[in-house]
Tab-separated table of C-alpha atoms and ligand atoms in Angstrom:
chain	number	residue	atom	x	y	z
K	37	MET	CA	40.728	-25.536	98.023
K	38	PRO	CA	42.138	-26.483	94.627
K	39	ALA	CA	40.995	-24.565	91.663
K	40	ARG	CA	38.053	-25.415	89.275
K	41	ILE	CA	39.903	-26.585	86.230
K	42	LEU	CA	38.455	-24.858	83.124
K	43	ASN	CA	38.944	-27.711	80.350
K	44	GLY	CA	38.850	-26.431	76.820
K	45	ALA	CA	37.523	-29.634	75.172
K	46	PRO	CA	33.910	-29.572	76.298
K	47	ILE	CA	33.632	-25.974	75.508
K	48	ARG	CA	35.107	-26.625	72.059
K	49	ASP	CA	32.708	-29.454	71.672
K	50	GLN	CA	29.778	-27.160	72.585
K	51	ILE	CA	30.845	-24.630	69.906
K	52	TYR	CA	31.218	-27.404	67.304
K	53	THR	CA	27.760	-28.642	67.927
K	54	GLU	CA	26.436	-25.097	67.276
K	55	LEU	CA	28.602	-24.703	64.277
K	56	LYS	CA	27.544	-28.014	62.762
K	57	GLN	CA	23.960	-26.827	62.816
K	58	GLU	CA	24.969	-23.606	61.301
K	59	ILE	CA	26.941	-25.302	58.632
K	60	ALA	CA	24.025	-27.531	57.799
K	61	GLU	CA	21.841	-24.543	57.442
K	62	LEU	CA	24.410	-22.932	55.037
K	63	ALA	CA	24.581	-26.274	53.161
K	64	SER	CA	20.812	-26.139	52.575
K	65	MET	CA	21.444	-22.816	50.816
K	66	GLY	CA	24.181	-24.456	48.741
K	67	ILE	CA	26.978	-22.750	50.772
K	68	ARG	CA	29.996	-24.617	51.998
K	69	PRO	CA	32.484	-22.206	53.911
K	70	GLY	CA	36.032	-22.756	53.041
K	71	LEU	CA	39.293	-22.163	54.620
K	72	ALA	CA	42.701	-21.641	52.932
K	73	ALA	CA	45.683	-22.180	55.099
K	74	VAL	CA	49.050	-21.063	53.834
K	75	LEU	CA	52.223	-22.572	55.551
K	76	VAL	CA	55.585	-21.216	54.193
K	77	GLY	CA	58.422	-23.632	54.821
K	78	ASN	CA	58.332	-26.468	57.274
K	79	ASP	CA	58.767	-25.194	60.825
K	80	PRO	CA	57.803	-28.269	62.930
K	81	ALA	CA	55.445	-26.504	65.450
K	82	SER	CA	53.722	-24.442	62.581
K	83	THR	CA	53.293	-27.660	60.624
K	84	ILE	CA	51.482	-29.322	63.478
K	85	TYR	CA	49.197	-26.184	64.128
K	86	VAL	CA	48.154	-26.097	60.379
K	87	HIS	CA	47.489	-29.805	60.198
K	88	SER	CA	45.127	-29.441	63.326
K	89	LYS	CA	43.377	-26.549	61.581
K	90	ILE	CA	42.862	-28.603	58.431
K	91	ALA	CA	41.765	-31.536	60.504
K	92	ALA	CA	39.222	-29.321	62.272
K	93	CYS	CA	37.814	-28.262	58.829
K	94	GLU	CA	37.428	-31.896	57.692
K	95	GLN	CA	35.716	-32.739	60.980
K	96	LEU	CA	33.140	-30.026	60.527
K	97	GLY	CA	32.759	-30.497	56.720
K	98	LEU	CA	34.315	-27.275	55.893
K	99	GLY	CA	35.974	-26.711	52.532
K	100	ASN	CA	39.716	-26.546	52.942
K	101	ILE	CA	42.880	-25.692	51.032
K	102	HIS	CA	46.270	-26.314	52.361
K	103	LEU	CA	49.118	-24.640	50.502
K	104	THR	CA	52.690	-25.227	51.399
K	105	PRO	CA	55.167	-22.848	49.431
K	106	PRO	CA	58.851	-23.531	50.140
K	107	ALA	CA	60.790	-21.631	52.921
K	108	SER	CA	62.612	-19.690	50.034
K	109	THR	CA	59.348	-17.991	48.913
K	110	THR	CA	59.647	-14.317	48.336
K	111	THR	CA	57.251	-11.468	49.491
K	112	ALA	CA	56.144	-11.132	45.918
K	113	ASP	CA	55.353	-14.862	45.448
K	114	LEU	CA	53.374	-14.894	48.601
K	115	LEU	CA	51.494	-11.742	47.716
K	116	THR	CA	50.550	-13.466	44.376
K	117	ILE	CA	49.244	-16.571	46.313
K	118	VAL	CA	47.266	-14.283	48.790
K	119	ARG	CA	45.657	-12.299	45.970
K	120	GLU	CA	44.698	-15.477	44.195
K	121	LEU	CA	42.970	-16.743	47.406
K	122	ASN	CA	41.356	-13.240	47.719
K	123	ALA	CA	39.710	-13.670	44.308
K	124	ARG	CA	38.433	-17.264	44.838
K	125	ASP	CA	34.797	-17.617	45.624
K	126	ASP	CA	35.144	-20.917	47.308
K	127	VAL	CA	37.541	-19.446	49.967
K	128	ASP	CA	35.912	-17.521	52.817
K	129	GLY	CA	38.794	-17.575	55.190
K	130	ILE	CA	42.633	-17.094	54.546
K	131	LEU	CA	45.184	-17.927	57.160
K	132	VAL	CA	48.877	-17.279	56.608
K	133	GLN	CA	50.645	-19.161	59.379
K	134	LEU	CA	53.147	-17.083	61.419
K	135	PRO	CA	56.004	-16.795	61.882
K	136	LEU	CA	56.956	-16.233	58.238
K	137	PRO	CA	60.577	-16.688	57.114
K	138	GLN	CA	62.834	-13.667	57.600
K	139	GLN	CA	62.993	-12.555	53.867
K	140	ILE	CA	59.217	-12.108	53.825
K	141	GLU	CA	57.725	-8.873	54.797
K	142	ALA	CA	54.992	-10.150	57.129
K	143	LYS	CA	53.227	-6.873	57.467
K	144	LYS	CA	52.800	-6.497	53.692
K	145	ILE	CA	51.297	-10.032	53.533
K	146	LEU	CA	48.881	-9.583	56.360
K	147	GLU	CA	47.771	-6.201	54.917
K	148	ALA	CA	47.106	-7.959	51.510
K	149	VAL	CA	44.528	-10.410	52.900
K	150	ASP	CA	40.940	-9.318	52.055
K	151	PRO	CA	39.718	-7.984	55.547
K	152	ALA	CA	36.454	-9.942	54.836
K	153	LYS	CA	38.535	-13.256	54.607
K	154	ASP	CA	40.907	-12.344	57.478
K	155	VAL	CA	39.857	-15.068	59.772
K	156	ASP	CA	42.890	-14.363	61.972
K	157	GLY	CA	41.815	-10.783	62.625
K	158	PHE	CA	45.247	-9.463	61.981
K	159	HIS	CA	44.500	-7.076	59.323
K	160	PRO	CA	44.578	-3.380	60.457
K	161	MET	CA	41.079	-2.848	59.283
K	162	ASN	CA	39.811	-5.578	61.563
K	163	ILE	CA	41.956	-4.280	64.453
K	164	GLY	CA	40.486	-0.834	63.868
K	165	ARG	CA	36.965	-2.232	64.015
K	166	LEU	CA	37.698	-3.998	67.215
K	167	ILE	CA	39.139	-0.863	68.745
K	168	GLU	CA	35.952	1.020	67.672
K	169	GLY	CA	33.797	-1.557	69.489
K	170	ARG	CA	32.042	-2.995	66.188
K	171	PRO	CA	34.338	-5.947	65.585
K	172	SER	CA	34.051	-8.160	62.525
K	173	MET	CA	37.034	-10.576	62.299
K	174	VAL	CA	38.798	-10.841	65.810
K	175	ALA	CA	41.949	-12.795	66.629
K	176	CYS	CA	40.962	-16.443	67.588
K	177	THR	CA	42.974	-16.861	70.812
K	178	PRO	CA	41.479	-13.868	72.573
K	179	LEU	CA	38.006	-14.870	71.321
K	180	GLY	CA	38.535	-18.251	72.747
K	181	VAL	CA	39.390	-16.905	76.119
K	182	MET	CA	36.160	-14.804	76.121
K	183	GLU	CA	34.219	-18.005	75.258
K	184	ILE	CA	35.806	-19.950	78.106
K	185	LEU	CA	34.924	-16.968	80.515
K	186	ARG	CA	31.391	-16.780	79.245
K	187	ARG	CA	30.549	-20.288	79.017
K	188	SER	CA	32.125	-20.981	82.369
K	189	GLY	CA	29.914	-18.376	84.069
K	190	ILE	CA	32.962	-16.224	85.109
K	191	PRO	CA	31.796	-12.707	85.526
K	192	VAL	CA	33.715	-10.097	83.556
K	193	GLU	CA	31.448	-7.099	83.827
K	194	GLY	CA	32.946	-4.808	86.449
K	195	ALA	CA	35.744	-7.318	87.219
K	196	ASP	CA	39.453	-6.031	87.541
K	197	ALA	CA	41.313	-8.002	84.797
K	198	VAL	CA	45.041	-7.947	84.169
K	199	VAL	CA	46.408	-9.020	80.841
K	200	VAL	CA	50.130	-9.933	81.014
K	201	GLY	CA	51.663	-9.452	77.504
K	202	ARG	CA	50.968	-6.941	74.889
K	203	SER	CA	51.410	-8.835	71.469
K	204	ASN	CA	49.198	-7.911	68.553
K	205	ILE	CA	48.071	-11.528	68.290
K	206	VAL	CA	46.861	-11.970	71.954
K	207	GLY	CA	47.570	-9.241	74.548
K	208	LYS	CA	46.205	-6.232	72.799
K	209	PRO	CA	42.986	-7.720	71.278
K	210	MET	CA	42.382	-9.608	74.576
K	211	ALA	CA	42.571	-6.256	76.554
K	212	LEU	CA	40.075	-4.686	73.947
K	213	LEU	CA	37.582	-7.577	74.282
K	214	LEU	CA	37.601	-7.527	77.941
K	215	MET	CA	37.249	-3.745	78.067
K	216	HIS	CA	34.179	-4.117	75.691
K	217	ALA	CA	32.796	-6.725	77.958
K	218	ASN	CA	33.109	-4.042	80.888
K	219	ALA	CA	35.966	-5.269	82.736
K	220	THR	CA	38.372	-2.787	84.192
K	221	VAL	CA	41.486	-3.753	82.249
K	222	THR	CA	45.276	-3.293	83.064
K	223	VAL	CA	47.875	-4.353	80.625
K	224	CYS	CA	51.209	-5.351	81.976
K	225	HIS	CA	54.388	-6.325	80.014
K	226	SER	CA	58.090	-6.964	80.230
K	227	LYS	CA	58.814	-3.400	81.451
K	228	THR	CA	56.099	-3.336	84.121
K	229	ARG	CA	57.860	-2.397	87.282
K	230	ASP	CA	55.965	-4.399	89.850
K	231	LEU	CA	53.891	-7.019	88.093
K	232	ARG	CA	52.730	-8.690	91.227
K	233	HIS	CA	51.157	-5.429	92.485
K	234	PHE	CA	48.822	-5.701	89.582
K	235	THR	CA	48.270	-9.461	89.220
K	236	ARG	CA	47.581	-9.736	93.048
K	237	ALA	CA	44.783	-7.172	92.858
K	238	ALA	CA	43.110	-8.861	89.915
K	239	ASP	CA	39.801	-11.011	89.713
K	240	VAL	CA	40.860	-12.342	86.285
K	241	VAL	CA	44.596	-12.623	85.132
K	242	ILE	CA	45.236	-13.713	81.464
K	243	ALA	CA	48.807	-14.736	81.150
K	244	ALA	CA	50.209	-14.394	77.507
K	245	ILE	CA	53.807	-13.712	78.022
K	246	GLY	CA	55.581	-16.834	76.510
K	247	ARG	CA	57.832	-17.605	79.566
K	248	PRO	CA	57.194	-20.983	81.187
K	249	ALA	CA	55.782	-20.892	84.599
K	250	MET	CA	56.524	-17.131	85.211
K	251	ILE	CA	53.305	-16.547	87.139
K	252	THR	CA	53.635	-18.167	90.590
K	253	ARG	CA	51.216	-18.620	93.595
K	254	ASP	CA	52.459	-15.454	95.154
K	255	ASP	CA	51.344	-13.450	92.038
K	256	ILE	CA	47.662	-14.395	92.385
K	257	ARG	CA	44.985	-13.517	94.828
K	258	PRO	CA	43.378	-16.776	96.217
K	259	GLY	CA	40.200	-17.350	94.400
K	260	ALA	CA	41.039	-15.416	91.235
K	261	THR	CA	40.468	-16.772	87.758
K	262	VAL	CA	43.676	-17.473	85.902
K	263	ILE	CA	43.807	-18.002	82.058
K	264	ASP	CA	46.940	-19.376	80.725
K	265	VAL	CA	47.555	-18.620	77.165
K	266	GLY	CA	51.298	-19.634	77.129
K	267	VAL	CA	52.505	-22.722	75.389
K	268	THR	CA	56.210	-23.517	75.614
K	269	ARG	CA	57.685	-26.975	74.683
K	270	MET	CA	60.210	-27.545	77.518
K	271	THR	CA	63.203	-29.953	77.261
K	272	ASP	CA	65.488	-28.517	79.955
K	273	SER	CA	65.346	-30.990	82.633
K	274	ARG	CA	66.516	-28.753	85.435
K	275	LEU	CA	63.664	-26.411	84.657
K	276	ALA	CA	61.242	-29.331	84.464
K	277	GLU	CA	62.418	-30.533	87.915
K	278	THR	CA	61.672	-27.187	89.482
K	279	ILE	CA	58.392	-26.543	87.679
K	280	PHE	CA	56.944	-29.930	88.329
K	281	ALA	CA	58.430	-30.296	91.852
K	282	ASN	CA	54.919	-30.537	93.181
K	283	SER	CA	53.439	-32.355	90.166
K	284	PRO	CA	54.818	-35.951	90.407
K	285	GLU	CA	52.756	-37.429	87.489
K	286	ARG	CA	54.056	-34.630	85.074
K	287	LEU	CA	57.500	-34.889	86.289
K	288	GLU	CA	57.398	-38.697	85.723
K	289	LYS	CA	56.149	-38.203	82.159
K	290	PHE	CA	58.827	-35.691	81.557
K	291	ARG	CA	61.548	-37.929	82.810
K	292	LYS	CA	60.211	-40.761	80.317
K	293	THR	CA	59.742	-38.573	77.272
K	294	GLY	CA	62.324	-35.679	77.837
K	295	THR	CA	59.764	-33.059	76.885
K	296	ALA	CA	56.574	-31.357	78.176
K	297	VAL	CA	54.278	-28.473	77.194
K	298	VAL	CA	54.088	-25.836	79.931
K	299	GLY	CA	52.208	-22.547	80.163
K	300	ASP	CA	53.141	-19.171	81.487
K	301	VAL	CA	51.373	-20.189	84.947
K	302	HIS	CA	53.237	-22.299	87.436
K	303	PRO	CA	51.258	-25.542	88.048
K	304	ASP	CA	51.191	-24.744	91.667
K	305	VAL	CA	48.820	-21.761	91.136
K	306	ALA	CA	45.987	-24.358	90.783
K	307	GLU	CA	46.166	-24.755	94.599
K	308	ILE	CA	45.070	-21.298	95.256
K	309	ALA	CA	43.146	-19.879	92.154
K	310	GLY	CA	39.458	-20.061	92.027
K	311	ALA	CA	39.476	-21.399	88.470
K	312	ILE	CA	42.253	-21.980	86.127
K	313	THR	CA	42.882	-23.333	82.519
K	314	PRO	CA	45.289	-26.143	82.210
K	315	VAL	CA	48.146	-26.245	79.715
K	316	PRO	CA	47.780	-28.254	77.558
K	317	GLY	CA	44.146	-28.463	77.035
K	318	GLY	CA	42.709	-25.177	78.270
K	319	VAL	CA	42.882	-22.294	75.751
K	320	GLY	CA	44.525	-24.369	72.919
K	321	PRO	CA	41.398	-26.243	71.733
K	322	LEU	CA	39.414	-22.931	71.646
K	323	THR	CA	41.810	-21.362	69.394
K	324	ILE	CA	41.060	-23.710	66.573
K	325	ALA	CA	37.341	-23.548	67.415
K	326	MET	CA	37.266	-19.985	67.015
K	327	LEU	CA	39.110	-20.179	63.679
K	328	MET	CA	36.240	-22.562	62.502
K	329	SER	CA	33.725	-20.082	63.856
K	330	ASN	CA	35.349	-17.077	62.094
K	331	THR	CA	35.453	-18.996	58.839
K	332	VAL	CA	31.773	-19.788	59.096
K	333	LYS	CA	31.030	-16.162	60.157
K	334	ALA	CA	33.086	-14.914	57.108
K	335	ALA	CA	31.100	-17.143	54.839
K	336	ARG	CA	27.818	-15.660	56.065
K	337	LEU	CA	29.041	-11.889	56.164
K	338	ARG	CA	30.460	-12.022	52.547
K	339	ARG	CA	27.066	-13.197	51.336
K	340	GLY	CA	25.220	-10.573	53.408
K	341	LEU	CA	23.588	-13.342	55.711
K	342	ARG	CA	23.093	-12.450	59.377
K	343	ALA	CA	24.913	-14.692	61.842
K	344	PRO	CA	22.735	-16.458	64.464
K	345	GLU	CA	23.292	-15.652	68.088
K	346	THR	CA	25.867	-18.405	68.599
K	347	ALA	CA	29.757	-18.474	68.900
K	348	ALA	CA	30.064	-17.481	65.296
K	349	SER	CA	28.339	-14.177	65.820
K	350	ARG	CA	30.046	-13.071	68.910
K	351	ALA	CA	33.189	-11.120	69.129
T	1330	GUN	N1	51.011	-18.410	64.813
T	1330	GUN	C1	50.909	-18.416	66.154
T	1330	GUN	N2	49.491	-18.226	66.386
T	1330	GUN	C2	48.888	-17.992	65.237
T	1330	GUN	C3	47.625	-17.686	64.858
T	1330	GUN	O1	46.604	-17.419	65.456
T	1330	GUN	N3	47.352	-17.437	63.561
T	1330	GUN	C4	48.318	-17.580	62.625
T	1330	GUN	N4	48.220	-17.325	61.407
T	1330	GUN	N5	49.726	-17.970	62.957
T	1330	GUN	C5	49.938	-18.049	64.272
């Protein structure tokens, strides 16, 4: 039986409905949460991401500032920008889009962001809080995955969960969130000797590796839940012919456009999984939704206001 498809859009819309209510409540108190996005240089993928983030702010009526310093920006210049944003009262969330140009010491920048405004959850203080189990700002993509699981009624407590990938942005915080939700968590990575041994035993597999279609049917136990965090823009037609061999519509579209976005999970996994997120359209929409949620949450916390029991208060 084909898998249940876990689309991100309806879940994002649900979260936006809740957030709009919260934003209206804050507006009645004279508060308008605001996000500052800093994009250094003009990397095409990053430009699209940041535009989507700003567009989401506009859609929800959040304040937004979009700064675009040149690719030649130095660490010192960027530190100055971050410190100015830290000091602004109309800025509740600060996002420095990654990756940064090579000459910039990214770690210094991420550590300079006021932890209370760190809507990406990348500051060591926020990572420490997450490890302790009293999270404040948590990375958006793993938070989005938790929302998909929760709002789709997929049990996590007591489940065997395997996270494939150990990045600071996704894999590590993902494993911590699942652990705090009482899953039994295994983290696999590029040096794992027998990946399939672990993934085949899992109730829930989270793929966050960054290698197109790496997780195949034989890696997944029939009926398991598969969450695909990977996003790779593919232009190699030989690779596309292989990956889309059983997906005629996607192959046709690739042949027409010469490009396609694929996840870390092979499309054929949808034939045997119990539930699966598509790429595109699965986890992606939730990442931005959780950024909006974190921005509203930061606005509340900074003013000592308790968050209601909605997406914004959960981590
Ligand atoms: N680059 C890729 N993902 C992210 C993210 O979640 N936040 C930021 N700031 N940059 C990214």
